[in-house]
Amino acid sequence: MSAFGWLTYAWNVQLLGPAALRINRWLSESRDKRGSRWNAETLAPPLKISFKNKELVGRHWLEGRYANLRHKVAWVTSGAPVEIFKALDYYVLYPENHAAICGTARVAVELSCEAENAGYSRDICSYARTDFGTLLSGKTPVGRLPKPDLLVACTNICQTVLFWYRVLARHFHVPLIVIDTPFVYYKEASAHALDYVMRQLEEAISVAERVAGKSLEERRLRTTARLSKMASELWLEIMGRNAHRPAPISVIDQFIQMAPIVEMRGDPETVDFYAAMLEEVDQRIRQGIGAVKNERKRLLWDNLPVWYRLRYLAEFLGEHGIALVASTYTNAWGELAPMIDPDGGMDAMARAYTYPILNRGTRYKLETMREMIERFDLDGVILHSDRSCKPYSIGQMDQRDRLLKDHDTPALLLEADHNDSRSFSEEQIANRLAAFVEMLGVEKWQRSAHWG
Amino acid sequence: MAEIRALGIDVGSTTAKMVAIDGWGNMIWHFLEQADPRVDEQVEWFLLSVQEANPELTYYPGKGVEGIPLVATGYGRKLVQQATRQVTEITCHARGMYREMGHGGTLVDIGGQDSKVIGIGPKGEVVDFSMNDKCAAGTGRFLEDTANRLGVPLVRLGEVTLSASEEVSISSTCTVFAESEVVSLIAHGVPLQPILKGLHRSLIKRIVAMIRSVSFISPLMLSGGVVRNPAIPVMLEDEMNEKVIVPKFPQLMGAYGAALIALELYEPKF
C-alpha cells in the first residue's frame, strides 16, 4: 500500500470518520429525538441503542469506501461462513445488506430499473437487481462500494445467489468460491452431506489464503467464531425477552437492529452492542414498557421485511394495539448460536452453516412457527408472501392451512416484495390487513359490541 | 314503513348499495345503482332519498341523518364522510349473511372487480378469508368484458351459457388474454355457446381454487352481483359437488351487514 493510501485510510476511517460519527451520535443522544417521526401515541420510542447502531453501521460502510486501500475485500452472501474471511483480515461486504439499505432509502426501484434496462428479468430477486443496478450505474446511498478481491456464495439461503455471484465474478474478474450446502429435508443432515460441506470449507480456506496472501491462524479463527457465537447468543436472548407482556421490542425494531449480527458478526463491537441492547431491553421490562403501547394482540411475522414500508406496518398495527412479537427471519440469526462451536473446527462449522432455516424443509419452518406461537403466546401470524424470495415463500399456503386447522391460529397471507415497491399494492394490502385486524377482534367497536 | 334505526352503505367498484333496517334488524328499505366515481355526491343523493321517503328524519348535508348510525363498507368506504364508522367488506358480508341465513358456512362473494371467500363460524364470526389476486381475473369484470366482445347482453349471458351442450377450454384466467383467446376461437368458427361455457368454467375454477385455500365450512353460500347470472350457481354446484345457497338479495349482503353493525354499536341503551 502506498504511503498516501495508508494516510488516506488512517485519516478517514480511523480518525475523522469515527470522530464525526461519534459526535453525531452524542448530539442525537443529547437531543434524544427518538421516534419524532413515528406515531408516538401508539408506539414506544425506538431503543436508545438505535443511535449506537447508526454509528456502527455508518462506520462499517465508511470503512468499506476505503477498504481497498488496506484490506482484501470479500463480497459474501448472508449465510456465508464469514469467520474464515474475518480471521484472514478481509473487509467483508454483504450485497444483500447493501440492497436492504437501498430498500429503506427507497432507491431500490430506481436501481432495479437500471438492471432491468440491461436485460435482467423482473422475476429475479429484487436484492440482486438492486445490486446489479449499483454495479451498472455506480449509484449507492452508502457513498461507494469497494471492489471485491474474492466472492463467496453459500447456497444455504437460496439458489439465486449461485447465478447472482456468477454475474459478479464476470463483472469483477475475481475468484468465486461456491459453497454448496445440500438441502436438509428431514430432521438431520446426512453424514456424507456434512462431510461434503466440510471439504468445500477446507477448499475455500486455501483459495481465501491464496487471495489474501497469508495463512489462516487457527487461534484467530477460534476467536472470531467465539465472538460470532457470543453475539448470536445475545441476539437470541434479546428476541427471547419478547415472551414478556407487553413485548419490549417489536419485530420492526428487530429488523432495524439486526444489521450488526448479519454484517458485523465476529467483531468485538457487535458483542458489546448486543450486550448493551439486552440491558436496555431488560430495563424496558422492569419499567413495563411495551414496543406497542396498550398491546392487545401479539403476532408472528414470517419471511423478510418489506423494507420500504416498515413505518407503515408499524403504525398501522400499532394503532390497533397489535405487536409483532416474533419472526422466523430475525430468529434465523440467533437459532444457530448453540451450533456454533469455536473449538469444533471445520466439522462444527459445516454443521452450523448447513442448518439455516432456508436450507431446511417447509415442515421445519412450520414447527418453528408453532413453537414460537406457544412460547410467545401469539394470537396470529402474518405470512409475507415475498415475490422475490421464493425459497422463503414456498409452502406458505400449506403452512397457513395447517396453522389454522391444526393450531387454531388465524393467519394472513400478504403479497408483497422485500425491496421492489412496485409489487406492493397499497389498497389491497390495507384492505387485507384491516379485515385481518377485524377478524382478530381488536377494534374498539368490536370490544364494546355484543358480538355474535 | 317501520321506523329506520340504522343504515349501511356498500360502495363497490361496480354498484353502490344502501340498506335501512328497523330496530329488530329487518331490512325495510334498500337502494342500488351503478357506482358513480364521485362517491360523495352519490352518498349525498342516497341519504336525501332516505329523508324523502321518511320525512320525519333530518339529514344534515355532509354529516348524516340525525340519530341514525351509518356504517360504510366496500372499496369506497373511506370516502363516505357521513359514516359513523368504516368496516371492511369481509366483516360486513359475514354479518349480513349470518343474519340472513341464520347459520355459518363458506360465503363466496363475486363482485364486479373483487371476489372473496369468507369462512363464517357458528356464531357469525369470521374464521378465515381469501381475496382475489391483484387483477380482475375471477370477478364479474372477466365475464363482462368477454361478453361484450361476443356481443351478448349481460342479462342473457347465463341463459345462453346454460343452453350450451358442448364446452371449449379457455386456458387463460387473465381477462385480457382470455379476450384474445376468444377472438381466436371465433376466427376458427367455434360457436358462441361453447365459448361462453368455457369462459364461465375458467372463472368458476378460479373461484374454486380460492375456496380450497380457506378452511371450508359447510354449507356453501353465494352472494354478489354476479349471482344474477344463473349459470354461476349451477356451475359452481357442479364443480364443488356441493349445494349452493343464495340469499334473497345477493347484492345487498355487504350493506345489510354494515347496517346491522351500525345498529349493534349505536343502539340506544334503555
mmCIF file of C-alpha atoms in Angstrom, chain A residues 397 400-401 404-405 410-412 415-416 423-425 427-428 430-436 438-439 443-446 448-452, chain B residues 75 77-78 85-91 95 123-129 131-135 212-216 261 264-265 267 269:
data_model
loop_
_atom_site.group_PDB
_atom_site.id
_atom_site.type_symbol
_atom_site.label_atom_id
_atom_site.label_comp_id
_atom_site.label_asym_id
_atom_site.label_seq_id
_atom_site.Cartn_x
_atom_site.Cartn_y
_atom_site.Cartn_z
ATOM 1 C CA MET A 397 -50.192 -21.697 1.588
ATOM 2 C CA ARG A 400 -51.252 -21.173 6.651
ATOM 3 C CA ASP A 401 -53.722 -24.012 6.257
ATOM 4 C CA LEU A 404 -55.484 -22.606 11.046
ATOM 5 C CA LYS A 405 -56.699 -26.211 11.056
ATOM 6 C CA PRO A 410 -55.514 -17.255 12.278
ATOM 7 C CA ALA A 411 -53.009 -16.462 9.561
ATOM 8 C CA LEU A 412 -52.917 -13.880 6.789
ATOM 9 C CA GLU A 415 -48.398 -10.498 -1.054
ATOM 10 C CA ALA A 416 -45.549 -8.017 -1.431
ATOM 11 C CA SER A 423 -45.122 -5.261 -6.082
ATOM 12 C CA PHE A 424 -46.736 -3.573 -3.100
ATOM 13 C CA SER A 425 -50.408 -2.868 -3.873
ATOM 14 C CA GLU A 427 -55.032 -0.546 -1.349
ATOM 15 C CA GLN A 428 -55.231 -4.345 -1.461
ATOM 16 C CA ALA A 430 -54.514 -2.179 3.511
ATOM 17 C CA ASN A 431 -57.840 -3.948 2.902
ATOM 18 C CA ARG A 432 -56.489 -7.366 3.825
ATOM 19 C CA LEU A 433 -54.748 -6.035 6.919
ATOM 20 C CA ALA A 434 -57.909 -4.199 8.012
ATOM 21 C CA ALA A 435 -60.028 -7.342 7.508
ATOM 22 C CA PHE A 436 -57.482 -9.422 9.452
ATOM 23 C CA GLU A 438 -61.283 -7.057 12.424
ATOM 24 C CA MET A 439 -61.102 -10.839 12.391
ATOM 25 C CA GLU A 443 -61.267 -2.871 17.012
ATOM 26 C CA LYS A 444 -62.642 -0.670 19.762
ATOM 27 C CA TRP A 445 -66.165 -1.095 18.404
ATOM 28 C CA GLN A 446 -65.810 -4.868 18.404
ATOM 29 C CA SER A 448 -67.822 -2.764 23.021
ATOM 30 C CA ALA A 449 -70.426 -4.568 20.929
ATOM 31 C CA HIS A 450 -72.333 -7.719 21.823
ATOM 32 C CA TRP A 451 -70.711 -9.652 19.023
ATOM 33 C CA GLY A 452 -72.027 -12.877 17.518
ATOM 34 C CA TYR B 75 -63.664 -0.272 -1.545
ATOM 35 C CA ARG B 77 -65.883 3.230 2.274
ATOM 36 C CA LYS B 78 -63.220 5.715 3.264
ATOM 37 C CA ARG B 85 -67.599 4.074 11.090
ATOM 38 C CA GLN B 86 -65.937 2.207 8.232
ATOM 39 C CA VAL B 87 -65.772 -1.574 8.309
ATOM 40 C CA THR B 88 -64.277 -3.937 5.696
ATOM 41 C CA GLU B 89 -66.424 -5.951 3.283
ATOM 42 C CA ILE B 90 -65.224 -9.184 4.886
ATOM 43 C CA THR B 91 -66.771 -8.423 8.277
ATOM 44 C CA ARG B 95 -72.509 -10.288 9.392
ATOM 45 C CA LYS B 123 -71.564 -17.609 15.914
ATOM 46 C CA GLY B 124 -71.261 -15.489 12.764
ATOM 47 C CA GLU B 125 -67.605 -14.680 13.346
ATOM 48 C CA VAL B 126 -65.076 -14.541 10.506
ATOM 49 C CA VAL B 127 -62.853 -17.598 10.809
ATOM 50 C CA ASP B 128 -60.826 -17.207 7.630
ATOM 51 C CA PHE B 129 -60.928 -15.317 4.362
ATOM 52 C CA MET B 131 -59.479 -12.406 -1.682
ATOM 53 C CA ASN B 132 -58.706 -12.413 -5.385
ATOM 54 C CA ASP B 133 -55.212 -11.523 -6.556
ATOM 55 C CA LYS B 134 -54.089 -8.194 -7.833
ATOM 56 C CA CYS B 135 -56.109 -8.449 -11.057
ATOM 57 C CA ARG B 212 -59.829 -24.539 -1.432
ATOM 58 C CA SER B 213 -57.386 -22.014 0.031
ATOM 59 C CA VAL B 214 -59.584 -21.400 3.090
ATOM 60 C CA SER B 215 -60.834 -23.874 5.645
ATOM 61 C CA PHE B 216 -64.151 -24.998 4.151
ATOM 62 C CA ILE B 261 -73.161 -3.464 12.762
ATOM 63 C CA GLU B 264 -75.437 -3.146 17.289
ATOM 64 C CA LEU B 265 -72.947 -0.423 18.034
ATOM 65 C CA GLU B 267 -78.389 1.035 19.662
ATOM 66 C CA LYS B 269 -79.420 1.730 25.815
#
